[in-house]
Amino acid sequence: MKKFAIFALCISTLVIFMACGSKTTDEPLVEEVDKFEKNWHHWRGPFSNGTAINAKPPTTWSEDENIRWKVPIPGLGHATPIIWEDRIFIQTAIELEMPEQETTNAEEQPEEESGRRRGRRGRSRTIPPYKFEILALNRTDGSTLWQKTLRETVPHEGMHNDSSFASNSPVTDGEHIYAYFGSRGLYCLDMKGNIIWEKDLGKMRKAGTFGEGSCPIIHGNAIIILQDHEDQSFITALDKRTGDEIWKELRDERTTWTSPIVVDYNGTSQVVVPATNRTRSYDLANGEVIWECGGMTRNVIPSPLYMDGHVYIISGFRGSSLQAINLDLAKGDITNTEAVVWEYNRDTPYVPSPLLNQDIIYFLKGNTGILTAIDRNTGEVHYGPERLQGISSVYSSIAGTEDRVYVASRNGNVTVLKYGPTLEILARNKLDDSFNASPVIVGSELYLRGTQHLYCIAE
């Protein structure tokens, strides 16, 4: 994914990810670039910024053109698929038939026991049980290689009408897959679908019972999990080999749906996490806060970005905020200091994460198809806000290649733009589905997960 961040409920050749996960460095090795360019191991791609630099997927397609294959996906999930070599991994939640005894006297039971879902206007209905599953598909034809049920349960609280109970995306290091279902647990599986370990991190209570959507990230031997909610929020690093806790830090934050990133800078691995009160950078080794900064809006959903010693933080609920932070100057509380190189306070996204493509940050206004392109070095606006014809409600995050930008909408439309400082539309495409998950790009192929099908788009 990422959606509400919940819908779909996260860097050029200067940033590279090691085979173990999301390591960044200012001097990447060519072989490491090549390895990760062949895969999409994290929901925001090989560089956690939405780009696949050397990929060349199609510009145009339809239900009758450039569709290599199209397969139905059981259940409902807005999680973005991940890809490693010849396999696609995708999470879903499959609604089960409600046992008859659970449909009676629900109003007389406590909400947690009855499984009632409270809607946006205070109405409630009984939540059925779900199977929480991960599937492995063959990239060649979309056939199912294996399908694993990880948990079968009645969710303890509901979700937004546009959300799903499978909005968290998995992550892989090429040896294991890590499937995170939030309140339903974290699971480590081998590439054949065998469960190696599992961990229950507790139930979250999300604001408005809007659902869950934060995605994990791996770095070295650590997997990082963020749980910001209405009870005690925390961030934790676990040993990816065993699930054992390395460290855990409590957070003074309410609900977010954002996903952390990990940045290697000056010999320290930093876990960067935006939130309402503070954006914080944690030392991956011990969980200590390296720097923190105020200035985001409420309900932070988009994931941060990194390039060349700078972190870019963005949010857009009941306000707008985009900050460029110089890590050379980031130590302690950097609010209103020179460490914040520039700020931009209009037209930022609520749900979709932005795209960082070379020297341009692309982002949408709210959940709309109104696009802005801004220079990452100066904060100068290249163009925007510009309305993209046919793109309306958007939960999917923006994706791109070296010379193209892909914006997918919930109405099945996908607009393709040319990378650069001027707005140039290359194509407008339409498919018979709705897209909440984010586009995935590997080589000559573009993958779009709809509410009904997964498409492989290729010439």
Tab-separated table of C-alpha atoms in Angstrom:
chain	number	residue	atom	x	y	z
A	1	MET	CA	0.000	0.000	0.000
A	2	LYS	CA	-0.573	2.455	2.078
A	3	LYS	CA	-5.381	5.203	2.359
A	4	PHE	CA	-6.729	6.544	4.578
A	5	ALA	CA	-3.143	5.015	4.776
A	6	ILE	CA	-5.222	2.338	5.949
A	7	PHE	CA	-6.596	1.851	2.515
A	8	ALA	CA	-4.450	0.817	0.427
A	9	LEU	CA	-3.883	1.432	4.271
A	10	CYS	CA	5.136	2.827	3.364
A	11	ILE	CA	15.708	7.269	-4.002
A	12	SER	CA	17.728	7.451	-6.973
A	13	THR	CA	21.096	5.818	-7.271
A	14	LEU	CA	22.353	7.697	-4.224
A	15	VAL	CA	20.263	5.492	-1.922
A	16	ILE	CA	20.450	1.716	-1.897
A	17	PHE	CA	18.971	-1.112	0.071
A	18	MET	CA	21.049	-4.040	1.239
A	19	ALA	CA	19.782	-7.555	0.700
A	20	CYS	CA	18.598	-7.642	4.297
A	21	GLY	CA	16.088	-4.868	3.875
A	22	SER	CA	16.224	-1.106	3.635
A	23	LYS	CA	19.783	0.044	4.154
A	24	THR	CA	20.678	3.330	2.543
A	25	THR	CA	24.134	4.652	1.750
A	26	ASP	CA	25.588	7.562	-0.184
A	27	GLU	CA	27.886	5.319	-2.279
A	28	PRO	CA	25.851	2.307	-3.459
A	29	LEU	CA	27.418	-0.751	-4.969
A	30	VAL	CA	26.320	-1.485	-8.514
A	31	GLU	CA	25.513	-5.111	-7.740
A	32	GLU	CA	23.230	-4.054	-4.860
A	33	VAL	CA	21.372	-1.626	-7.120
A	34	ASP	CA	20.922	-4.398	-9.684
A	35	LYS	CA	19.646	-6.857	-7.072
A	36	PHE	CA	16.996	-4.596	-5.658
A	37	GLU	CA	15.983	-3.177	-9.010
A	38	LYS	CA	14.874	-6.684	-9.942
A	39	ASN	CA	12.520	-6.816	-6.958
A	40	TRP	CA	9.911	-4.795	-5.088
A	41	HIS	CA	10.476	-6.096	-1.572
A	42	HIS	CA	8.751	-3.294	0.369
A	43	TRP	CA	5.404	-1.604	-0.250
A	44	ARG	CA	7.176	1.565	-1.477
A	45	GLY	CA	9.614	-0.343	-3.621
A	46	PRO	CA	13.362	-1.029	-3.607
A	47	PHE	CA	14.244	2.446	-2.291
A	48	SER	CA	11.157	3.061	-0.082
A	49	ASN	CA	10.252	6.100	-2.187
A	50	GLY	CA	7.974	4.629	-4.870
A	51	THR	CA	10.568	4.441	-7.673
A	52	ALA	CA	12.006	1.649	-9.778
A	53	ILE	CA	14.759	3.543	-11.541
A	54	ASN	CA	15.586	1.375	-14.556
A	55	ALA	CA	12.157	-0.185	-15.096
A	56	LYS	CA	10.326	0.193	-18.420
A	57	PRO	CA	6.674	-0.829	-17.971
A	58	PRO	CA	4.009	0.095	-20.541
A	59	THR	CA	2.592	3.590	-20.825
A	60	THR	CA	-0.776	2.514	-22.234
A	61	TRP	CA	-3.137	-0.356	-21.487
A	62	SER	CA	-6.797	-1.336	-21.244
A	63	GLU	CA	-8.776	-4.499	-20.559
A	64	ASP	CA	-7.911	-5.503	-24.153
A	65	GLU	CA	-4.371	-4.163	-24.454
A	66	ASN	CA	-1.076	-4.971	-22.698
A	67	ILE	CA	-2.646	-7.232	-20.060
A	68	ARG	CA	-0.311	-10.209	-19.653
A	69	TRP	CA	-2.629	-11.750	-17.108
A	70	LYS	CA	-5.440	-10.859	-14.722
A	71	VAL	CA	-6.367	-13.062	-11.770
A	72	PRO	CA	-9.026	-12.766	-9.043
A	73	ILE	CA	-7.788	-12.305	-5.475
A	74	PRO	CA	-9.978	-13.861	-2.766
A	75	GLY	CA	-11.318	-11.683	0.014
A	76	LEU	CA	-10.652	-7.975	0.358
A	77	GLY	CA	-7.364	-6.235	0.976
A	78	HIS	CA	-5.780	-2.905	0.108
A	79	ALA	CA	-2.255	-4.092	0.923
A	80	THR	CA	0.267	-3.431	-1.832
A	81	PRO	CA	1.819	-6.675	-3.134
A	82	ILE	CA	5.557	-7.273	-2.922
A	83	ILE	CA	7.732	-9.123	-5.437
A	84	TRP	CA	10.870	-11.192	-5.068
A	85	GLU	CA	12.287	-12.831	-8.192
A	86	ASP	CA	9.557	-15.036	-9.695
A	87	ARG	CA	7.035	-14.691	-6.854
A	88	ILE	CA	4.388	-12.194	-5.808
A	89	PHE	CA	3.254	-12.064	-2.176
A	90	ILE	CA	-0.084	-10.534	-1.312
A	91	GLN	CA	-2.134	-10.249	1.900
A	92	THR	CA	-5.899	-10.520	2.098
A	93	ALA	CA	-8.767	-10.888	4.576
A	94	ILE	CA	-11.536	-13.312	3.640
A	95	GLU	CA	-14.915	-12.829	5.285
A	96	LEU	CA	-16.457	-16.013	6.667
A	97	GLU	CA	-20.042	-16.907	7.239
A	98	MET	CA	-21.294	-15.734	10.619
A	99	PRO	CA	-22.081	-18.588	13.035
A	100	GLU	CA	-25.762	-18.425	13.913
A	101	GLN	CA	-25.209	-18.167	17.679
A	102	GLU	CA	-23.056	-15.057	17.219
A	103	THR	CA	-25.793	-13.151	15.401
A	104	THR	CA	-28.140	-13.034	18.403
A	105	ASN	CA	-28.169	-10.708	21.401
A	106	ALA	CA	-25.116	-8.822	20.126
A	107	GLU	CA	-26.438	-5.519	21.441
A	108	GLU	CA	-26.530	-6.933	24.975
A	109	GLN	CA	-22.815	-7.816	24.989
A	110	PRO	CA	-19.813	-5.523	25.462
A	111	GLU	CA	-18.564	-4.222	22.126
A	112	GLU	CA	-15.258	-6.124	22.238
A	113	GLU	CA	-17.039	-9.402	22.979
A	114	SER	CA	-19.793	-9.000	20.406
A	115	GLY	CA	-17.505	-7.841	17.629
A	116	ARG	CA	-19.787	-4.954	16.713
A	117	ARG	CA	-18.469	-2.476	14.201
A	118	ARG	CA	-19.387	1.140	14.840
A	119	GLY	CA	-19.775	3.055	11.623
A	120	ARG	CA	-18.973	6.628	10.715
A	121	ARG	CA	-22.345	7.890	12.020
A	122	GLY	CA	-22.383	5.884	15.243
A	123	ARG	CA	-24.432	2.987	13.905
A	124	SER	CA	-23.194	-0.509	14.641
A	125	ARG	CA	-23.422	-3.929	13.085
A	126	THR	CA	-21.984	-7.301	13.910
A	127	ILE	CA	-18.528	-8.047	12.516
A	128	PRO	CA	-18.209	-11.502	10.966
A	129	PRO	CA	-15.134	-13.687	11.411
A	130	TYR	CA	-12.300	-13.401	8.882
A	131	LYS	CA	-9.450	-15.540	7.638
A	132	PHE	CA	-6.225	-13.541	7.411
A	133	GLU	CA	-4.135	-14.980	4.620
A	134	ILE	CA	-1.016	-14.487	2.526
A	135	LEU	CA	-0.766	-15.806	-1.025
A	136	ALA	CA	2.233	-16.529	-3.219
A	137	LEU	CA	1.612	-16.141	-6.951
A	138	ASN	CA	3.694	-17.084	-9.971
A	139	ARG	CA	4.842	-13.939	-11.822
A	140	THR	CA	4.720	-15.743	-15.164
A	141	ASP	CA	0.979	-16.431	-15.227
A	142	GLY	CA	-0.506	-15.309	-11.897
A	143	SER	CA	-1.231	-18.846	-10.740
A	144	THR	CA	-1.353	-19.510	-7.000
A	145	LEU	CA	1.751	-21.313	-5.722
A	146	TRP	CA	0.505	-21.482	-2.147
A	147	GLN	CA	-2.070	-19.854	0.111
A	148	LYS	CA	-1.622	-19.768	3.881
A	149	THR	CA	-4.185	-18.957	6.570
A	150	LEU	CA	-2.335	-17.191	9.397
A	151	ARG	CA	-5.228	-16.338	11.690
A	152	GLU	CA	-8.975	-16.892	11.834
A	153	THR	CA	-10.800	-14.553	14.195
A	154	VAL	CA	-13.471	-11.904	14.666
A	155	PRO	CA	-11.828	-8.443	14.544
A	156	HIS	CA	-12.182	-6.680	17.892
A	157	GLU	CA	-13.230	-3.399	16.240
A	158	GLY	CA	-14.419	-2.170	12.874
A	159	MET	CA	-12.979	-0.228	9.999
A	160	HIS	CA	-13.807	2.695	7.723
A	161	ASN	CA	-16.267	1.912	4.941
A	162	ASP	CA	-13.516	2.346	2.341
A	163	SER	CA	-10.925	0.304	4.212
A	164	SER	CA	-10.110	-3.384	4.563
A	165	PHE	CA	-8.857	-5.686	7.302
A	166	ALA	CA	-5.762	-6.366	5.173
A	167	SER	CA	-4.293	-2.933	4.475
A	168	ASN	CA	-0.822	-3.678	5.890
A	169	SER	CA	1.675	-4.827	3.266
A	170	PRO	CA	4.246	-7.591	3.787
A	171	VAL	CA	8.018	-7.211	3.433
A	172	THR	CA	10.759	-9.669	2.453
A	173	ASP	CA	14.539	-9.977	2.609
A	174	GLY	CA	14.611	-12.666	-0.076
A	175	GLU	CA	14.866	-15.445	2.507
A	176	HIS	CA	11.687	-14.947	4.520
A	177	ILE	CA	8.381	-13.117	4.160
A	178	TYR	CA	7.083	-11.044	7.061
A	179	ALA	CA	3.302	-10.706	7.019
A	180	TYR	CA	1.933	-8.117	9.434
A	181	PHE	CA	-1.801	-7.928	10.154
A	182	GLY	CA	-1.616	-5.367	12.966
A	183	SER	CA	-3.839	-6.501	15.830
A	184	ARG	CA	-3.923	-9.959	14.237
A	185	GLY	CA	-0.171	-10.454	14.652
A	186	LEU	CA	3.179	-10.603	12.845
A	187	TYR	CA	4.238	-13.762	11.015
A	188	CYS	CA	7.577	-14.901	9.606
A	189	LEU	CA	7.304	-17.457	6.805
A	190	ASP	CA	9.825	-19.158	4.567
A	191	MET	CA	9.493	-18.830	0.806
A	192	LYS	CA	7.409	-22.036	0.692
A	193	GLY	CA	4.784	-20.664	3.093
A	194	ASN	CA	5.862	-22.467	6.274
A	195	ILE	CA	5.482	-20.390	9.452
A	196	ILE	CA	8.862	-19.946	11.188
A	197	TRP	CA	7.599	-17.812	14.067
A	198	GLU	CA	4.686	-15.580	14.971
A	199	LYS	CA	4.183	-12.788	17.488
A	200	ASP	CA	1.123	-11.146	19.010
A	201	LEU	CA	1.846	-7.438	19.588
A	202	GLY	CA	-1.516	-6.653	21.182
A	203	LYS	CA	-4.761	-5.077	20.036
A	204	MET	CA	-4.899	-1.509	18.793
A	205	ARG	CA	-7.801	0.896	19.123
A	206	LYS	CA	-7.692	3.207	16.151
A	207	ALA	CA	-9.317	6.638	16.043
A	208	GLY	CA	-12.849	6.420	14.678
A	209	THR	CA	-12.399	2.640	14.377
A	210	PHE	CA	-11.103	3.491	10.902
A	211	GLY	CA	-8.906	0.395	10.683
A	212	GLU	CA	-5.189	-0.306	10.533
A	213	GLY	CA	-2.516	0.070	7.875
A	214	SER	CA	1.080	0.719	9.003
A	215	CYS	CA	3.637	-1.458	7.202
A	216	PRO	CA	6.782	-3.049	8.669
A	217	ILE	CA	10.304	-2.484	7.411
A	218	ILE	CA	13.420	-4.651	7.777
A	219	HIS	CA	17.028	-3.589	8.161
A	220	GLY	CA	19.860	-5.914	8.993
A	221	ASN	CA	18.512	-8.437	11.472
A	222	ALA	CA	15.776	-6.112	12.732
A	223	ILE	CA	12.146	-5.742	11.743
A	224	ILE	CA	10.504	-2.508	12.891
A	225	ILE	CA	6.837	-2.321	13.856
A	226	LEU	CA	4.917	0.877	14.641
A	227	GLN	CA	1.662	0.833	16.612
A	228	ASP	CA	0.214	4.322	17.076
A	229	HIS	CA	-3.343	4.201	18.398
A	230	GLU	CA	-5.739	5.503	21.068
A	231	ASP	CA	-4.247	3.467	23.911
A	232	GLN	CA	-0.495	3.222	24.589
A	233	SER	CA	1.387	3.753	21.335
A	234	PHE	CA	4.844	2.288	20.782
A	235	ILE	CA	7.527	1.427	18.258
A	236	THR	CA	9.544	-1.760	18.528
A	237	ALA	CA	12.464	-3.486	16.841
A	238	LEU	CA	12.360	-7.284	16.785
A	239	ASP	CA	14.963	-9.837	15.786
A	240	LYS	CA	13.754	-10.932	12.356
A	241	ARG	CA	15.216	-14.409	12.908
A	242	THR	CA	13.271	-15.184	16.102
A	243	GLY	CA	10.711	-12.436	16.759
A	244	ASP	CA	12.425	-11.604	20.052
A	245	GLU	CA	12.264	-7.981	21.178
A	246	ILE	CA	15.445	-5.935	20.691
A	247	TRP	CA	13.956	-2.735	22.076
A	248	LYS	CA	10.598	-1.059	22.563
A	249	GLU	CA	9.881	2.642	23.030
A	250	LEU	CA	6.566	4.071	24.211
A	251	ARG	CA	5.246	7.003	22.195
A	252	ASP	CA	3.199	10.037	23.213
A	253	GLU	CA	1.080	9.865	20.061
A	254	ARG	CA	-2.479	9.143	19.063
A	255	THR	CA	-3.487	7.194	15.966
A	256	THR	CA	-1.358	7.368	12.851
A	257	TRP	CA	-1.342	5.138	9.786
A	258	THR	CA	2.139	6.016	8.600
A	259	SER	CA	4.963	3.548	7.958
A	260	PRO	CA	8.543	4.166	9.147
A	261	ILE	CA	11.637	4.269	6.951
A	262	VAL	CA	15.221	3.413	7.901
A	263	VAL	CA	18.092	5.678	6.857
A	264	ASP	CA	21.815	5.000	7.236
A	265	TYR	CA	23.621	8.293	7.794
A	266	ASN	CA	27.103	8.988	9.169
A	267	GLY	CA	27.414	5.495	10.592
A	268	THR	CA	24.046	5.428	12.352
A	269	SER	CA	20.865	3.702	11.241
A	270	GLN	CA	17.902	5.978	11.948
A	271	VAL	CA	14.248	4.912	12.094
A	272	VAL	CA	12.257	7.957	10.981
A	273	VAL	CA	8.604	8.149	12.052
A	274	PRO	CA	6.291	11.160	11.543
A	275	ALA	CA	3.320	11.780	13.843
A	276	THR	CA	0.969	14.489	15.105
A	277	ASN	CA	3.004	15.664	18.080
A	278	ARG	CA	6.505	14.974	16.822
A	279	THR	CA	8.398	13.432	13.971
A	280	ARG	CA	11.055	11.336	15.684
A	281	SER	CA	14.238	9.633	14.588
A	282	TYR	CA	15.186	6.584	16.651
A	283	ASP	CA	18.604	4.955	16.789
A	284	LEU	CA	18.037	1.482	15.373
A	285	ALA	CA	20.660	0.041	17.712
A	286	ASN	CA	18.912	0.959	20.982
A	287	GLY	CA	15.704	2.928	20.332
A	288	GLU	CA	17.040	6.227	21.657
A	289	VAL	CA	15.627	9.393	20.064
A	290	ILE	CA	18.268	11.118	17.898
A	291	TRP	CA	16.136	14.108	16.880
A	292	GLU	CA	12.537	15.237	16.920
A	293	CYS	CA	10.533	17.932	15.183
A	294	GLY	CA	7.024	19.375	15.463
A	295	GLY	CA	4.929	20.634	12.602
A	296	MET	CA	2.876	17.793	11.132
A	297	THR	CA	-0.919	17.717	10.968
A	298	ARG	CA	-3.168	15.191	12.714
A	299	ASN	CA	-3.779	11.655	11.455
A	300	VAL	CA	-0.413	11.294	9.725
A	301	ILE	CA	-0.601	8.717	6.942
A	302	PRO	CA	2.000	9.296	4.165
A	303	SER	CA	5.414	7.712	4.609
A	304	PRO	CA	8.557	9.876	4.809
A	305	LEU	CA	11.209	10.046	2.070
A	306	TYR	CA	15.000	10.185	2.074
A	307	MET	CA	17.718	11.282	-0.344
A	308	ASP	CA	21.243	12.627	-0.074
A	309	GLY	CA	21.294	13.467	3.625
A	310	HIS	CA	17.783	14.937	3.713
A	311	VAL	CA	14.507	13.547	5.035
A	312	TYR	CA	11.149	14.771	3.705
A	313	ILE	CA	8.103	14.566	5.997
A	314	ILE	CA	4.575	15.242	4.750
A	315	SER	CA	0.958	15.170	5.979
A	316	GLY	CA	-2.335	16.783	5.031
A	317	PHE	CA	-5.323	16.250	7.340
A	318	ARG	CA	-6.941	19.522	8.490
A	319	GLY	CA	-3.903	21.431	7.333
A	320	SER	CA	-0.857	20.987	5.123
A	321	SER	CA	2.782	20.377	5.975
A	322	LEU	CA	5.898	19.367	4.053
A	323	GLN	CA	9.305	19.688	5.723
A	324	ALA	CA	12.807	19.108	4.369
A	325	ILE	CA	15.207	18.146	7.181
A	326	ASN	CA	19.004	18.246	6.899
A	327	LEU	CA	20.377	15.284	8.860
A	328	ASP	CA	23.732	17.045	9.284
A	329	LEU	CA	21.976	19.519	11.584
A	330	ALA	CA	19.405	17.174	13.123
A	331	LYS	CA	20.103	16.567	16.810
A	332	GLY	CA	17.688	16.952	19.716
A	333	ASP	CA	14.626	19.160	19.218
A	334	ILE	CA	15.008	20.761	15.776
A	335	THR	CA	11.599	22.478	15.645
A	336	ASN	CA	11.964	25.939	14.066
A	337	THR	CA	15.724	25.539	13.624
A	338	GLU	CA	18.059	25.621	10.625
A	339	ALA	CA	17.828	21.825	10.426
A	340	VAL	CA	14.430	22.357	8.767
A	341	VAL	CA	15.810	23.588	5.439
A	342	TRP	CA	12.483	24.535	3.919
A	343	GLU	CA	8.748	24.068	4.487
A	344	TYR	CA	5.733	24.056	2.203
A	345	ASN	CA	2.270	24.420	3.718
A	346	ARG	CA	-0.387	23.834	1.093
A	347	ASP	CA	-1.969	21.108	-1.049
A	348	THR	CA	-0.316	18.133	0.718
A	349	PRO	CA	-1.787	14.595	0.785
A	350	TYR	CA	-3.975	13.020	3.422
A	351	VAL	CA	-3.738	9.354	2.386
A	352	PRO	CA	-1.392	8.810	-0.613
A	353	SER	CA	2.335	8.831	0.024
A	354	PRO	CA	4.382	11.112	-2.231
A	355	LEU	CA	6.885	10.016	-4.874
A	356	LEU	CA	10.529	11.080	-4.693
A	357	ASN	CA	11.937	10.736	-8.191
A	358	GLN	CA	15.463	12.111	-8.613
A	359	ASP	CA	15.178	15.808	-7.648
A	360	ILE	CA	11.381	16.118	-7.720
A	361	ILE	CA	8.786	15.302	-5.054
A	362	TYR	CA	5.319	14.594	-6.498
A	363	PHE	CA	2.302	14.728	-4.190
A	364	LEU	CA	-1.485	14.993	-4.335
A	365	LYS	CA	-3.806	17.328	-2.463
A	366	GLY	CA	-5.816	15.471	0.171
A	367	ASN	CA	-7.220	12.380	-1.499
A	368	THR	CA	-7.829	14.108	-4.821
A	369	GLY	CA	-6.239	14.079	-8.250
A	370	ILE	CA	-4.714	17.534	-7.792
A	371	LEU	CA	-0.961	17.195	-8.317
A	372	THR	CA	2.023	19.318	-7.269
A	373	ALA	CA	5.663	18.810	-8.293
A	374	ILE	CA	8.274	20.476	-6.084
A	375	ASP	CA	12.079	20.703	-6.183
A	376	ARG	CA	13.439	18.664	-3.279
A	377	ASN	CA	16.542	20.847	-2.913
A	378	THR	CA	14.909	24.272	-2.728
A	379	GLY	CA	11.202	23.749	-2.066
A	380	GLU	CA	10.446	25.659	-5.281
A	381	VAL	CA	7.230	24.560	-6.993
A	382	HIS	CA	7.762	23.332	-10.551
A	383	TYR	CA	4.035	23.115	-11.219
A	384	GLY	CA	0.774	22.696	-9.393
A	385	PRO	CA	-1.669	22.404	-8.012
A	386	GLU	CA	-2.835	20.869	-11.309
A	387	ARG	CA	-5.961	18.732	-11.625
A	388	LEU	CA	-5.430	15.417	-13.433
A	389	GLN	CA	-8.394	14.667	-15.670
A	390	GLY	CA	-10.181	11.450	-14.680
A	391	ILE	CA	-8.319	11.066	-11.375
A	392	SER	CA	-10.644	11.756	-8.450
A	393	SER	CA	-10.601	9.808	-5.186
A	394	VAL	CA	-7.066	8.531	-4.518
A	395	TYR	CA	-5.781	6.292	-1.723
A	396	SER	CA	-3.037	4.651	-3.780
A	397	SER	CA	0.450	6.128	-3.429
A	398	ILE	CA	2.294	7.542	-6.449
A	399	ALA	CA	4.876	5.325	-8.162
A	400	GLY	CA	7.428	6.033	-10.868
A	401	THR	CA	10.371	5.071	-13.038
A	402	GLU	CA	13.309	7.186	-14.152
A	403	ASP	CA	11.202	8.985	-16.754
A	404	ARG	CA	7.554	8.312	-15.806
A	405	VAL	CA	5.076	8.903	-12.986
A	406	TYR	CA	2.020	6.687	-12.352
A	407	VAL	CA	-1.062	7.956	-10.477
A	408	ALA	CA	-3.828	5.390	-9.825
A	409	SER	CA	-7.376	6.221	-8.762
A	410	ARG	CA	-10.203	4.406	-7.027
A	411	ASN	CA	-12.325	4.727	-10.179
A	412	GLY	CA	-9.977	2.452	-12.157
A	413	ASN	CA	-8.189	5.256	-13.996
A	414	VAL	CA	-4.396	5.511	-14.065
A	415	THR	CA	-2.654	8.584	-15.470
A	416	VAL	CA	0.931	8.346	-16.708
A	417	LEU	CA	3.032	11.525	-16.722
A	418	LYS	CA	6.484	12.303	-18.021
A	419	TYR	CA	9.067	12.955	-15.321
A	420	GLY	CA	10.251	16.539	-15.295
A	421	PRO	CA	9.608	20.122	-14.154
A	422	THR	CA	6.679	20.655	-16.552
A	423	LEU	CA	3.381	18.799	-16.593
A	424	GLU	CA	3.167	16.449	-19.576
A	425	ILE	CA	0.495	13.735	-19.736
A	426	LEU	CA	1.676	10.627	-21.601
A	427	ALA	CA	-1.477	8.513	-21.268
A	428	ARG	CA	-4.767	8.019	-19.469
A	429	ASN	CA	-5.750	4.382	-18.896
A	430	LYS	CA	-8.890	2.686	-17.609
A	431	LEU	CA	-9.491	-0.769	-16.134
A	432	ASP	CA	-12.622	-2.436	-14.742
A	433	ASP	CA	-11.572	-2.323	-11.102
A	434	SER	CA	-10.893	0.050	-8.217
A	435	PHE	CA	-7.339	0.693	-7.016
A	436	ASN	CA	-6.521	1.364	-3.370
A	437	ALA	CA	-3.204	-0.465	-3.207
A	438	SER	CA	-0.190	1.240	-4.754
A	439	PRO	CA	1.336	0.375	-8.156
A	440	VAL	CA	4.243	-2.076	-8.196
A	441	ILE	CA	6.896	-1.796	-10.917
A	442	VAL	CA	9.510	-4.435	-11.749
A	443	GLY	CA	11.441	-4.494	-15.023
A	444	SER	CA	9.016	-4.320	-17.944
A	445	GLU	CA	5.968	-5.074	-15.797
A	446	LEU	CA	3.466	-2.965	-13.864
A	447	TYR	CA	1.266	-4.641	-11.242
A	448	LEU	CA	-2.033	-3.160	-10.092
A	449	ARG	CA	-3.995	-4.701	-7.255
A	450	GLY	CA	-7.663	-3.877	-7.484
A	451	THR	CA	-10.453	-4.718	-5.082
A	452	GLN	CA	-11.241	-7.758	-7.245
A	453	HIS	CA	-8.204	-8.635	-9.371
A	454	LEU	CA	-4.446	-8.399	-9.622
A	455	TYR	CA	-3.284	-7.206	-13.042
A	456	CYS	CA	0.090	-7.820	-14.642
A	457	ILE	CA	0.512	-5.110	-17.287
A	458	ALA	CA	3.226	-5.713	-19.868
A	459	GLU	CA	3.718	-5.405	-23.617
